[in-house]
Coordinates of C-alpha atoms in Angstrom, one line a residue:
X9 CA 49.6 -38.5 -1.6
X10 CA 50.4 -36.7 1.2
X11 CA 48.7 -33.6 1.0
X12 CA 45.8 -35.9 1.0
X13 CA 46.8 -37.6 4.0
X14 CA 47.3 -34.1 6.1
X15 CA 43.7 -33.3 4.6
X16 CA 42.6 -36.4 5.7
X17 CA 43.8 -36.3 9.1
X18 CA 43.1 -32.7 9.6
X19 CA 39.3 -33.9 9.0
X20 CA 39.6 -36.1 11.2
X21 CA 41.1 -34.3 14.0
X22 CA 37.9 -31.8 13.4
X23 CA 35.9 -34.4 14.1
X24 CA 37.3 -35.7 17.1
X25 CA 37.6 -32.0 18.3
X26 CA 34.1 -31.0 17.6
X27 CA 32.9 -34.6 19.8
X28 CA 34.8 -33.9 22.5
X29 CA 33.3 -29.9 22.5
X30 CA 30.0 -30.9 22.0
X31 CA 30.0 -33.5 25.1
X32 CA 32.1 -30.5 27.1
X33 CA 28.8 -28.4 25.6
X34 CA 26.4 -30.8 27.2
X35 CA 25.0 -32.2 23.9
X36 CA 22.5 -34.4 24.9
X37 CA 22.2 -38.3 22.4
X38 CA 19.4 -38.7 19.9
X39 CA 17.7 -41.1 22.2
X40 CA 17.7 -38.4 25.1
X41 CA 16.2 -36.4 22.6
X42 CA 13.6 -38.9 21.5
X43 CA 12.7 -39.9 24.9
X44 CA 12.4 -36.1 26.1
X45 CA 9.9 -35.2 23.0
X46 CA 7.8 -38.1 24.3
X47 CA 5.8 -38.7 20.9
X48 CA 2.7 -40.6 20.5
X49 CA -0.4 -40.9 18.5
X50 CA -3.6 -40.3 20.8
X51 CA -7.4 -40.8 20.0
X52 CA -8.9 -38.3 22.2
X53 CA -10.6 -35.9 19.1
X54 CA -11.4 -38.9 17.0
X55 CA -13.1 -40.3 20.3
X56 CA -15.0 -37.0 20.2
X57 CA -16.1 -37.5 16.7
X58 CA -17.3 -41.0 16.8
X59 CA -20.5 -40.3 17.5
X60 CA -21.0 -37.5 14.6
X61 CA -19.1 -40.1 12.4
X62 CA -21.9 -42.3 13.4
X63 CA -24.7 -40.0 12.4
X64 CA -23.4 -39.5 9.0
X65 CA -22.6 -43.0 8.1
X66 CA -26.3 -43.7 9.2
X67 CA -27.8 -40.4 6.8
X68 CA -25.5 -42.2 3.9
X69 CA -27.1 -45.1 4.1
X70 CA -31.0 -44.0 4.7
X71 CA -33.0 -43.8 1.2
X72 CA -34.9 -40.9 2.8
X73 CA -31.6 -38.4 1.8
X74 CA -32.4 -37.7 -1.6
X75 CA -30.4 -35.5 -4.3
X76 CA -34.7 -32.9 -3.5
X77 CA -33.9 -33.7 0.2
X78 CA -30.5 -34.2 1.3
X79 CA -29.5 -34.2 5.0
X80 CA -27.6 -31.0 5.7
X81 CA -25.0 -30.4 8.5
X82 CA -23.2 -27.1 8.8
X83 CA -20.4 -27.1 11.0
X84 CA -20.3 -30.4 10.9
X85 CA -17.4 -31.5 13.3
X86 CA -17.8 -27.9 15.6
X87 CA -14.5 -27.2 14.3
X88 CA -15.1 -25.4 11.2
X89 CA -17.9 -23.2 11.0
X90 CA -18.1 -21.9 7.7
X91 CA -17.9 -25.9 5.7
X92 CA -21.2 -28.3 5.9
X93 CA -21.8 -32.0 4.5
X94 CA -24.3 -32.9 2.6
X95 CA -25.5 -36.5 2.5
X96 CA -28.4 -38.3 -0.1
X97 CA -28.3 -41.0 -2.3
X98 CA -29.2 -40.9 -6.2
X99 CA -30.8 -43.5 -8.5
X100 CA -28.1 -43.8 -11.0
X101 CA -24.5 -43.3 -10.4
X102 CA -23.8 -39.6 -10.5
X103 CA -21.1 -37.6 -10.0
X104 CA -21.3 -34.2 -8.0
X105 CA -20.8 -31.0 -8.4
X106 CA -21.0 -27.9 -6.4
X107 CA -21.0 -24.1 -6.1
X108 CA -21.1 -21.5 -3.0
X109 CA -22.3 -18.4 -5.1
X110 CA -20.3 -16.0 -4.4
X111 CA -21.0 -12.1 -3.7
X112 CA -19.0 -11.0 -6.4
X113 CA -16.9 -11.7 -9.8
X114 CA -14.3 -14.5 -9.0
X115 CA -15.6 -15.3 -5.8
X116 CA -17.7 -18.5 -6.2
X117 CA -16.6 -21.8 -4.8
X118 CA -17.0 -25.0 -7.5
X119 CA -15.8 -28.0 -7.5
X120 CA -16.7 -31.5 -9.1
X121 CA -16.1 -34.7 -7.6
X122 CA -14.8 -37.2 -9.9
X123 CA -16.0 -40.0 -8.9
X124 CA -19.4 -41.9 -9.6
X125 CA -21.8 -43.4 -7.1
X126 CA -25.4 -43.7 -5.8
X127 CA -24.4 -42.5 -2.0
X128 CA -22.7 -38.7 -1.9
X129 CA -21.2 -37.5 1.1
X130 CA -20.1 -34.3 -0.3
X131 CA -18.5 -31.5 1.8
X132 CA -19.7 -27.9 1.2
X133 CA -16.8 -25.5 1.9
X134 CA -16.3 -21.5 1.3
X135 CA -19.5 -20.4 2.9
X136 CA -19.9 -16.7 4.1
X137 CA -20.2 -16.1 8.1
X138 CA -23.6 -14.8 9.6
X139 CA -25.4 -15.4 5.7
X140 CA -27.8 -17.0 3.5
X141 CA -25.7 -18.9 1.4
X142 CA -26.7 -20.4 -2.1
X143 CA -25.1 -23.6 -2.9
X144 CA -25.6 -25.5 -6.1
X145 CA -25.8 -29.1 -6.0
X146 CA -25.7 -31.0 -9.8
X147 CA -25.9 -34.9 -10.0
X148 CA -24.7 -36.1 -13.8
X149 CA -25.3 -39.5 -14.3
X150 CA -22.5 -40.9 -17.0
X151 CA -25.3 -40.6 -19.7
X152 CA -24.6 -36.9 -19.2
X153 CA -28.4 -36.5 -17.4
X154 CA -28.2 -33.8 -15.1
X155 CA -30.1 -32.7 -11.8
X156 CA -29.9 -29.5 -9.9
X157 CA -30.6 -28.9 -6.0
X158 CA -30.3 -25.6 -4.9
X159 CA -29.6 -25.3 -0.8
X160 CA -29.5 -22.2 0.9
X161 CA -27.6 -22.0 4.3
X162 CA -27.5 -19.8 7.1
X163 CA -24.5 -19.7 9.4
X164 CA -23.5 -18.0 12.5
X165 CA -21.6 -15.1 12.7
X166 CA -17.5 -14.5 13.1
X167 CA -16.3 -15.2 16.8
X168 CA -16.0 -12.1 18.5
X169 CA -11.8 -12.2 18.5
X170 CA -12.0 -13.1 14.7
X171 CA -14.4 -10.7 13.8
X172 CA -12.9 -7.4 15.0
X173 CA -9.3 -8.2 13.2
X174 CA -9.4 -5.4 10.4
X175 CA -9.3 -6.9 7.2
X176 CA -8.5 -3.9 4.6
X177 CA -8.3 -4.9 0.7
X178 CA -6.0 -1.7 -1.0
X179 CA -6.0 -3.5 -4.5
X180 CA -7.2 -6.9 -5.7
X181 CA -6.9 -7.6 -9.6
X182 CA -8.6 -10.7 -10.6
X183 CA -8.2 -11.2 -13.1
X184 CA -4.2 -11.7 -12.5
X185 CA -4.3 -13.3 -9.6
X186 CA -3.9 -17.3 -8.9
X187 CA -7.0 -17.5 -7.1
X188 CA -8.6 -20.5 -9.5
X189 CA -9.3 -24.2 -8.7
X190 CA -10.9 -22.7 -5.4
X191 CA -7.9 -20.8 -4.1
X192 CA -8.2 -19.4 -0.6
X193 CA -5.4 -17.2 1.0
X194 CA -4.6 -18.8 4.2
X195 CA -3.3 -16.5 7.0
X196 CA -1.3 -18.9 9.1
X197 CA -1.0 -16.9 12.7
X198 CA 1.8 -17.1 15.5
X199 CA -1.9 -17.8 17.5
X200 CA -5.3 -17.5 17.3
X201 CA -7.4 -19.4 14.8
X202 CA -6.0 -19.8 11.1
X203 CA -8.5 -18.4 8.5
X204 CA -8.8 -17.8 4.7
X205 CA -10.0 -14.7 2.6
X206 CA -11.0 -14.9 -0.7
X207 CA -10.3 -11.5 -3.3
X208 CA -12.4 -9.5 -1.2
X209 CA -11.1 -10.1 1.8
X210 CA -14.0 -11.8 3.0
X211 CA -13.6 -14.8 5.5
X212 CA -14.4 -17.6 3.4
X213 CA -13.1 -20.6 6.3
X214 CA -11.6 -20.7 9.8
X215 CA -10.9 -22.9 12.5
X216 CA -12.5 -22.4 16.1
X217 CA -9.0 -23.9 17.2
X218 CA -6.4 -22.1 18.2
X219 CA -3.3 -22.5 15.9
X220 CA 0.1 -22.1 15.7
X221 CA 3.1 -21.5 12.8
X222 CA 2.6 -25.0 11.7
X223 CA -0.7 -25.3 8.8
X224 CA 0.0 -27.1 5.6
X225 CA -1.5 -28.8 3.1
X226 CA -0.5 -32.6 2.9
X227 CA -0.5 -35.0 -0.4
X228 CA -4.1 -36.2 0.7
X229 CA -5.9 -32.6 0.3
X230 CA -5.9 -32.8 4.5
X231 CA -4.3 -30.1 7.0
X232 CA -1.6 -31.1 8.9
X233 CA -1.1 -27.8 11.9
X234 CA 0.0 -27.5 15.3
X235 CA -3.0 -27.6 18.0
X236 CA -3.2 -27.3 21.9
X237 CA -5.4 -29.6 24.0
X238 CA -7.6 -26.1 24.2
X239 CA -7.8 -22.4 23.5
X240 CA -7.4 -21.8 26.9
X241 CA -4.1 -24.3 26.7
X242 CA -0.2 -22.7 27.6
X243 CA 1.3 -25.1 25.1
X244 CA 0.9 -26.2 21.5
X245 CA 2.0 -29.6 22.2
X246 CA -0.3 -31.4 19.7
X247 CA -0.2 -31.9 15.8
X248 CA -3.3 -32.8 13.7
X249 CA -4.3 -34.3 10.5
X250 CA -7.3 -32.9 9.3
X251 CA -9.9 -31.9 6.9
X252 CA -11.6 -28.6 6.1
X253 CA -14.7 -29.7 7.3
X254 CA -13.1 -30.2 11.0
X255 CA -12.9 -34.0 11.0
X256 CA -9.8 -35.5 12.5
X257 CA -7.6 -38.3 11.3
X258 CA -4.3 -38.1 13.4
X259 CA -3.2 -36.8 16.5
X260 CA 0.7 -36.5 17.3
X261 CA 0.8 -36.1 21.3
X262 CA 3.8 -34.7 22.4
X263 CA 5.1 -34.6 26.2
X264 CA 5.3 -31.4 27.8
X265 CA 8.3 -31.8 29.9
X266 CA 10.5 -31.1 27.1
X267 CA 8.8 -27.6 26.0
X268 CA 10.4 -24.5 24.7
X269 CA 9.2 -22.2 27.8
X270 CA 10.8 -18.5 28.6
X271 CA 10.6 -18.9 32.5
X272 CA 10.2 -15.0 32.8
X273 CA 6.5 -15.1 31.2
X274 CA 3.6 -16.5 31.3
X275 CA 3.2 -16.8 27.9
X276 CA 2.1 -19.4 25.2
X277 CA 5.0 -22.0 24.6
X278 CA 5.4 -24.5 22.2
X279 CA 7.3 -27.8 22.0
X280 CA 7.6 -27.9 17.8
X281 CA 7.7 -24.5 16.5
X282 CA 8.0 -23.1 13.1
X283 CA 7.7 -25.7 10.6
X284 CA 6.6 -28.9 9.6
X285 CA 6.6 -31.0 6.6
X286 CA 4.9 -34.0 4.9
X287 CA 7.9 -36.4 3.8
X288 CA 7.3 -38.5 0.3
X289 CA 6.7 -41.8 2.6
X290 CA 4.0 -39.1 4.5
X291 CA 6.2 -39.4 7.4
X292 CA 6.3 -35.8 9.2
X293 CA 9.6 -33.9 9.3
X294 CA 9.2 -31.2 12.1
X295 CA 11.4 -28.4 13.5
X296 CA 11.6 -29.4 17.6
X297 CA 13.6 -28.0 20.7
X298 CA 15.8 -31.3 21.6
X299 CA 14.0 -31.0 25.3
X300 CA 17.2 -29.5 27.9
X301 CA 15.7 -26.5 27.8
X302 CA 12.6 -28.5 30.1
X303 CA 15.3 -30.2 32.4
X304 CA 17.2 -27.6 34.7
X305 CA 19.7 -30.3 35.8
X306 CA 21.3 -30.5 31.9
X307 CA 24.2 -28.9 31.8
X308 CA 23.4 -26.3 28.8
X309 CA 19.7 -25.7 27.7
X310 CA 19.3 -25.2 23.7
X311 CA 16.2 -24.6 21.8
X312 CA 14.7 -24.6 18.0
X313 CA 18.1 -26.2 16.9
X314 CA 16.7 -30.5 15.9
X315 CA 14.8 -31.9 13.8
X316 CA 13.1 -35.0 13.8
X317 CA 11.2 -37.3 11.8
X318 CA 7.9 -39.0 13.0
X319 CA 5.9 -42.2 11.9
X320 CA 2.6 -41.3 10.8
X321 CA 1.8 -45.1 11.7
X322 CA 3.0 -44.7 15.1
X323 CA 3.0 -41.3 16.3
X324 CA 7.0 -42.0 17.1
X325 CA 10.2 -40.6 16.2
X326 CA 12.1 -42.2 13.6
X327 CA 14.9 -40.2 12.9
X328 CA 17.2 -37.1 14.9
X329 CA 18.9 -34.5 13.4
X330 CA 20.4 -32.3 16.1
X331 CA 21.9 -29.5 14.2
X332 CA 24.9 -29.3 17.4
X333 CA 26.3 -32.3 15.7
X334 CA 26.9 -31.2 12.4
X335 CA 27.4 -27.3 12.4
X336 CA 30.6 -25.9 14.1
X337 CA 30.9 -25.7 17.9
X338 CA 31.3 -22.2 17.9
X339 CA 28.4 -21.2 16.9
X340 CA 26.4 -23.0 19.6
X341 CA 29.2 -22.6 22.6
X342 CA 28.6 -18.7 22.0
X343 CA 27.0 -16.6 24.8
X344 CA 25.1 -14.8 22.9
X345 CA 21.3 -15.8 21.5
X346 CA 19.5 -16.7 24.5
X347 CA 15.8 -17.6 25.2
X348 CA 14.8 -17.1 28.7
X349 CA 17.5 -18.9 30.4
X350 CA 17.9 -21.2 27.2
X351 CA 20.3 -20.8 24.1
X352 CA 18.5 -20.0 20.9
X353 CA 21.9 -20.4 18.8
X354 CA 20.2 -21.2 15.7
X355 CA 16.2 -20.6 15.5
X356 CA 15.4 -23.0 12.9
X357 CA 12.5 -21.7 11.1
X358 CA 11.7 -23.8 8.1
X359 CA 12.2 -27.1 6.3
X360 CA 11.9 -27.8 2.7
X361 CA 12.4 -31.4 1.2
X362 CA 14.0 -31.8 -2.4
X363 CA 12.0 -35.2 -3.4
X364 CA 14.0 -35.6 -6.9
X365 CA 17.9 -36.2 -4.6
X366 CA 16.8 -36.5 -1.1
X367 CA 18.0 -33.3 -0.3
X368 CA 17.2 -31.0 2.8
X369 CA 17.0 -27.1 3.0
X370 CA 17.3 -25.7 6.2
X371 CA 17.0 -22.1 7.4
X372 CA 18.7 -20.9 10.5
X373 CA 17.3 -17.0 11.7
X374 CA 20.3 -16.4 14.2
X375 CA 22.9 -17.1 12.3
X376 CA 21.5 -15.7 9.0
X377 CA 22.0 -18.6 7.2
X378 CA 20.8 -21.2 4.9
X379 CA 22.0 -24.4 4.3
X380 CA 21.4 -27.8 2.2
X381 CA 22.2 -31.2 3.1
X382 CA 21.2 -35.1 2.1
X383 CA 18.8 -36.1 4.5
X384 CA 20.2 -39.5 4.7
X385 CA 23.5 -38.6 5.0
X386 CA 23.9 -35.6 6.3
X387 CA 26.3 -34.5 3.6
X388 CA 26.3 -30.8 3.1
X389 CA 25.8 -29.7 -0.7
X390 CA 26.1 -25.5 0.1
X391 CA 25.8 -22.9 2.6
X392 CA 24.4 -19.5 2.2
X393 CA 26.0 -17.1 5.1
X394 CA 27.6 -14.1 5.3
X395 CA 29.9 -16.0 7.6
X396 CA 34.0 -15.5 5.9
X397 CA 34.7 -18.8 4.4
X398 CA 38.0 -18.6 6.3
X399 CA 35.9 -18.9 9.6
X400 CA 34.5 -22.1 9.0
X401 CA 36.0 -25.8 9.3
X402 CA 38.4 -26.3 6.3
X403 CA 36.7 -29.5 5.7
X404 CA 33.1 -27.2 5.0
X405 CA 34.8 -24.4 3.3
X406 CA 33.8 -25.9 -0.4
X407 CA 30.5 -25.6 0.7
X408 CA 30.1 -22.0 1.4
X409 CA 28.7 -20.2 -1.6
X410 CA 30.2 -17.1 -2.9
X411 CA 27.5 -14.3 -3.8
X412 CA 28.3 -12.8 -7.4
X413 CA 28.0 -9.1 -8.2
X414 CA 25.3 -7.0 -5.8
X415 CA 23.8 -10.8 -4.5
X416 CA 24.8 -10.1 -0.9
X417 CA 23.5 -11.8 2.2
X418 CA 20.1 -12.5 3.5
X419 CA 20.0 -11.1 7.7
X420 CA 17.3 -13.3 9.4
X421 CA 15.5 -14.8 7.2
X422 CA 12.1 -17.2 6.6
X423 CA 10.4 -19.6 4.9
X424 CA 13.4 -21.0 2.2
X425 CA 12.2 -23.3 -0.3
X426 CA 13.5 -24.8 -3.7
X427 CA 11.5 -23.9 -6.6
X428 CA 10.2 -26.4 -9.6
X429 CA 12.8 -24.8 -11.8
X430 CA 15.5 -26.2 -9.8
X431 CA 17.7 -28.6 -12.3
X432 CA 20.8 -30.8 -11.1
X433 CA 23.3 -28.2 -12.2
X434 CA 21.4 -25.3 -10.7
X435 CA 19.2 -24.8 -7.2
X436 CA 16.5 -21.9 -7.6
X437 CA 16.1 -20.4 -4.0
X438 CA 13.1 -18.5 -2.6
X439 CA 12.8 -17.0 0.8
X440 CA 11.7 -14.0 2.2
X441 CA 14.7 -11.9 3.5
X442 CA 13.8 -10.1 6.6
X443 CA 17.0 -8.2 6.3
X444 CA 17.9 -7.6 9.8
X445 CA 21.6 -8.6 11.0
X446 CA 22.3 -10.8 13.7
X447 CA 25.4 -12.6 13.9
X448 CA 26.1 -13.0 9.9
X449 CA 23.7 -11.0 8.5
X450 CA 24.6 -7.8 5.6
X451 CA 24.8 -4.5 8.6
X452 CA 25.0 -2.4 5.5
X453 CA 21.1 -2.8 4.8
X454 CA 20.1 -4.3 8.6
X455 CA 16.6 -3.0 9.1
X456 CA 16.5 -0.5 6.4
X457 CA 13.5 -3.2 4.3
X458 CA 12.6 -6.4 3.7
X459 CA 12.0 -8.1 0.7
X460 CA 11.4 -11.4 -1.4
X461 CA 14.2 -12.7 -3.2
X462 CA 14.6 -15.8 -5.8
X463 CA 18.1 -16.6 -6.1
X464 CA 20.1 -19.2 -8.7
X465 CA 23.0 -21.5 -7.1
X466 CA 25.5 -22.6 -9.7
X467 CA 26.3 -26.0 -7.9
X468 CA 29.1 -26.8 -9.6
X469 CA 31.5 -23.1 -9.3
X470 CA 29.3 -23.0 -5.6
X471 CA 27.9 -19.0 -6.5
X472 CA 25.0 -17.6 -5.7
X473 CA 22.8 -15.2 -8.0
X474 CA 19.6 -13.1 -6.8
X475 CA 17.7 -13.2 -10.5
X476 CA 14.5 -11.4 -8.6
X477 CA 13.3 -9.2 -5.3
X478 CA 10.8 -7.3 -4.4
X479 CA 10.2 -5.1 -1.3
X480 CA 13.5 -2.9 -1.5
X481 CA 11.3 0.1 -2.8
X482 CA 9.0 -0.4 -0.1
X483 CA 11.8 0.9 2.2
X484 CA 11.5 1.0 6.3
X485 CA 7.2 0.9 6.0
X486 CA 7.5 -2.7 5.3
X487 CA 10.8 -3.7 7.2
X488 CA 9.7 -7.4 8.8
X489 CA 11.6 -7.8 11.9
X490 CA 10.1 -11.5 12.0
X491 CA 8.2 -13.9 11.0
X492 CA 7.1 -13.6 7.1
X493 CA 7.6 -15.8 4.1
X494 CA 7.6 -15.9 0.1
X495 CA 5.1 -18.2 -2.0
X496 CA 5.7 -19.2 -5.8
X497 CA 2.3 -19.1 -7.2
X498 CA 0.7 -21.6 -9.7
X499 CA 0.5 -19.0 -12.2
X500 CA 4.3 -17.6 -11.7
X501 CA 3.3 -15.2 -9.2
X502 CA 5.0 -14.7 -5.4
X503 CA 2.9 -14.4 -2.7
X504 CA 4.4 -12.2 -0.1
X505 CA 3.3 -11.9 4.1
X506 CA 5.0 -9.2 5.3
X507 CA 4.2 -10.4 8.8
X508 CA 5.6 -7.9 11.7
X509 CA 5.1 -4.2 10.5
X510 CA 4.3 -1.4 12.8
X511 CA 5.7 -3.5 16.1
X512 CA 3.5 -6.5 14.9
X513 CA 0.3 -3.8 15.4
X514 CA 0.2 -4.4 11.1
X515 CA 0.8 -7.7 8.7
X516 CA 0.3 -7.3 4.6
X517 CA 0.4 -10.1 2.5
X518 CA 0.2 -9.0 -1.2
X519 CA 0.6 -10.8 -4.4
X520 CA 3.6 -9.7 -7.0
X521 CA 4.3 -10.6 -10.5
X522 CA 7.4 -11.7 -12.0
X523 CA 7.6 -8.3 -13.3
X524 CA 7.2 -6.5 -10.1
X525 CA 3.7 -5.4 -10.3
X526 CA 1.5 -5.9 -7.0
X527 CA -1.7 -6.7 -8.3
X528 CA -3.2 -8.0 -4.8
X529 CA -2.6 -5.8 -1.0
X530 CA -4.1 -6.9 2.1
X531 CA -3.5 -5.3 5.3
X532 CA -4.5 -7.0 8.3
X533 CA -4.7 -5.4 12.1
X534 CA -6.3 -5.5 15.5
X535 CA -4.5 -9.2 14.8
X536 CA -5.1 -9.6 19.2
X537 CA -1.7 -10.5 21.4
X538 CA 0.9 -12.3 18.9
X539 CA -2.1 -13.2 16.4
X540 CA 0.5 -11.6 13.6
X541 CA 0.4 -13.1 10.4
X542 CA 3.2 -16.1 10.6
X543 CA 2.9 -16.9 6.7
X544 CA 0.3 -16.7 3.9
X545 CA -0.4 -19.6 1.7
X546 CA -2.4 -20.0 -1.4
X547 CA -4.3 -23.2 -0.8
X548 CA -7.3 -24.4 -2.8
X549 CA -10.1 -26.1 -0.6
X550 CA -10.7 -29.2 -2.6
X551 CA -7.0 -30.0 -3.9
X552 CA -7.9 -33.6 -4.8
X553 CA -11.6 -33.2 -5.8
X554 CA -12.2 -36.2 -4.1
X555 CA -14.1 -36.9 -1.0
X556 CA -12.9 -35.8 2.6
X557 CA -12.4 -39.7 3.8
X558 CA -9.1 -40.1 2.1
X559 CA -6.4 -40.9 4.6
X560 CA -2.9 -43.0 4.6
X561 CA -3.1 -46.0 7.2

């Protein structure tokens, strides 16, 4: 009884301790940090639209548009040059489907849309740049009666900056690779506009908008990513919900005062940064600087170090998590880590949301660490960092996870994520370990390569397992200083970026069995200023096979 009453108090002197530090700290409240990020949902693309909107609504409901004589739009939104719509109406109630012929095996674009009716807006996605393209149209009526159209559309060529990135294919087996149901590889840049390759390499979709880290695929088949007013635009202040076709459903505004900016440059700067993700009540969870770093009369500036949860009814934040309030003092109070004239303590660079207990994975670049919590209460469940357990709080100690055998630590890592084989005894964690040290990383290996890892957590004895990597043999060619993450295909394949090789001059994102064989290289260069390859996704362009109108109100 009082052992547990020393414990007891002990935790609660901690507390008090850490409150009293973080005020000394300048730790600004969660409605500062609200009121700094300034979020709202604006109109000003949809108002854009209306009019093309318009048009189409119009062509669905004109008997001219038939199945022999559709209306076709490419580009139909002047957002994404390499989709179209076609409109028509059909006697009986059909349901579509489509093909973009492809120039080789494996390369076609089908789909079918589930769905019967007599009007079709159907949206025609995977076309080649500056080509004829054969599309397929087939109407089957539920008596099984088929009809054919077959379209062939020209579109322009690649934008100059698009076109002269090098796009260099070293192997590409097919027949092993998770490239079915449509399956794009997305190259999600630090800038520039986000496009996808197919086998080849050829550019099968991209957006004339410039984009930044943030470009996922939500629960509706639409694209949530980070967006600037323009191209021409200083700061990615703006998130969108859209479709591959370019149309817009949402647009998160945030202020500017409250921005991430390194005073020394000139240089792009970004408000959210990193990472963003859809929440199971299609909230959005997004990685944010808390906004000191924008006001010069706060005591301390900190950036990439909260998290915040936004309506997407309202456009306004919900929820704070400010990552000063619930990880030790002394890892923020520290000198060192700085961003301009602001502290980068932590560099939160990605979010991953365990729907099954409500769970949060969180990884931290500068302090090599990741770590998992309850979302709602902000319990901790482990941490992953080379940090000695005797270091941290003695009420977190039980949380630290002890690496068995040659596990070691992960230096600077990206893009950690639970996979589907996660059960409640055991957590399976992928990431991509960039392997460079920087406060807790492993200085044995710092910088020597970079690899993927998929690691098992015991959560019961709190160990930690890597069960699979690969990169090691790769050695210094593909050390990743930054940026880079590690996908779990549908077919139990990893996709890999290796995003910053060669000073950032070189990314390769390649595709590697369980067993270690890489059965799909791409190298990518002449990327432009900071255009690197942030992460590579495997998306597939109609995830729903339903039509592009679906959105949650």
């Amino acid at each position: 009884m009082a052992a547990a009453i020393i414990a007891a108090g002990t935790g609660l002197w901690w507390r008090y301790s850490e409150q009293a530090k973080r005020i000394q700290a300048g730790v600004i409240d969660n409605e500062q940090i609200k009121k700094n990020l300034a979020s709202k949902l604006v109109k000003t693309r949809q108002n854009q639209q209306k009019a093309a909107v318009k048009k189409y609504q119009a062509a669905l409901q004109d008997s001219q548009y038939r199945l022999n004589n559709p209306y076709i739009k490419v580009n139909p939104y002047g957002r994404s040059p390499l989709s179209a719509l076609a409109i028509f109406q059909t006697d009986e109630a059909s349901k579509i489907s489509l093909t973009v012929v492809g120039k080789t095996s494996k390369t076609s674009i089908s789909t079918t849309y589930k769905t019967y009716s007599k009007q079709h807006q159907i949206s025609i996605l995977g076309l080649y740049a500056d080509y004829q393209n054969t599309v397929k149209i087939t109407a089957t009526t539920k008596s099984g009666q088929q009809t054919t159209k077959v379209l062939h559309l020209k579109t322009a060529s690649l934008p100059s900056n698009l076109a002269s990135v090098k796009v260099d294919v070293k192997k590409a087996d097919k027949t092993k690779m998770a490239i079915g149901n449509n399956k794009l590889t997305f190259i999600v840049r630090t800038t520039k506009q986000p496009f996808a390759i197919d086998a080849d390499g050829a550019i099968r979709w991209y957006s004339t908008d410039y984009s930044q880290h943030v470009f996922k695929q939500l629960a509706n088949g639409h694209i949530l990513r980070l967006a600037k007013k323009n191209n021409d635009a200083l700061i990615y202040n703006e998130m969108l919900e859209e479709d591959y076709t370019g149309r817009v459903y949402k647009e998160y505004h945030f202020g500017t005062g409250a921005a991430d900016k390194n005073s020394d440059t000139d240089a792009e700067y970004t408000l959210i940064h990193h990472d963003a993700i859809e929440l199971p009540n299609h909230n959005i969870l997004a990685t944010v600087s808390d906004g000191t770093a924008g006001n010069k009369n706060t005591k301390n500036q900190y950036v990439e170090d909260t998290i915040v949860e936004i309506s997407h009814k309202t456009g306004k934040i919900v929820k704070v998590i400010d990552l000063k309030k619930i990880l030790p003092s002394s890892m923020y109070t520290a000198k060192s880590l700085m961003h301009g004239t602001a502290k980068d303590w932590f560099h939160m660079n990605s979010l991953y949301y365990q729907k099954s207990t409500g769970d949060l994975v969180i990884s931290g670049r500068h302090q090599d660490m990741v770590f998992k919590i309850n979302y709602k209460t902000l319990n901790f469940k482990w941490i992953y960092c080379g940090k000695k357990k005797s270091a941290w709080p003695k009420s977190l100690q039980k949380y630290v996870l002890t690496p068995t055998g040659t596990t070691g630590y992960t230096g600077g890592q990206h893009a950690a994520i639970l996979l589907p084989s996660t059960t409640n005894k055991t957590d399976v964690l992928a990431l991509f370990n960039n392997n460079v040290a920087i406060t807790n990383g492993q200085k044995s290996t710092s910088k020597k390569y970079s690899q993927a890892v998929v690691y098992k957590i015991n959560l019961q004895q709190k160990k930690i397992t890597k069960v699979w990597s690969n990169g090691q043999d790769q050695g210094k060619s593909h050390f990743s200083l930054v940026i880079s993450s590690n996908r779990l295909m549908s077919n139990g394949n990893f996709l890999v970026d290796y995003g910053y090789l060669q000073e950032g001059k070189v990314s390769n994102v390649q595709e590697v069995t369980k067993s270690g064989q890489r059965i799909f290289s791409v190298y990518f260069s002449n990327l432009g200023t900071n255009g690197y390859v942030y992460r590579a996704e495997r998306f597939s362009l109609y995830p729903n096979n339903t039509s592009a109108s679906q959105t949650y109100e």
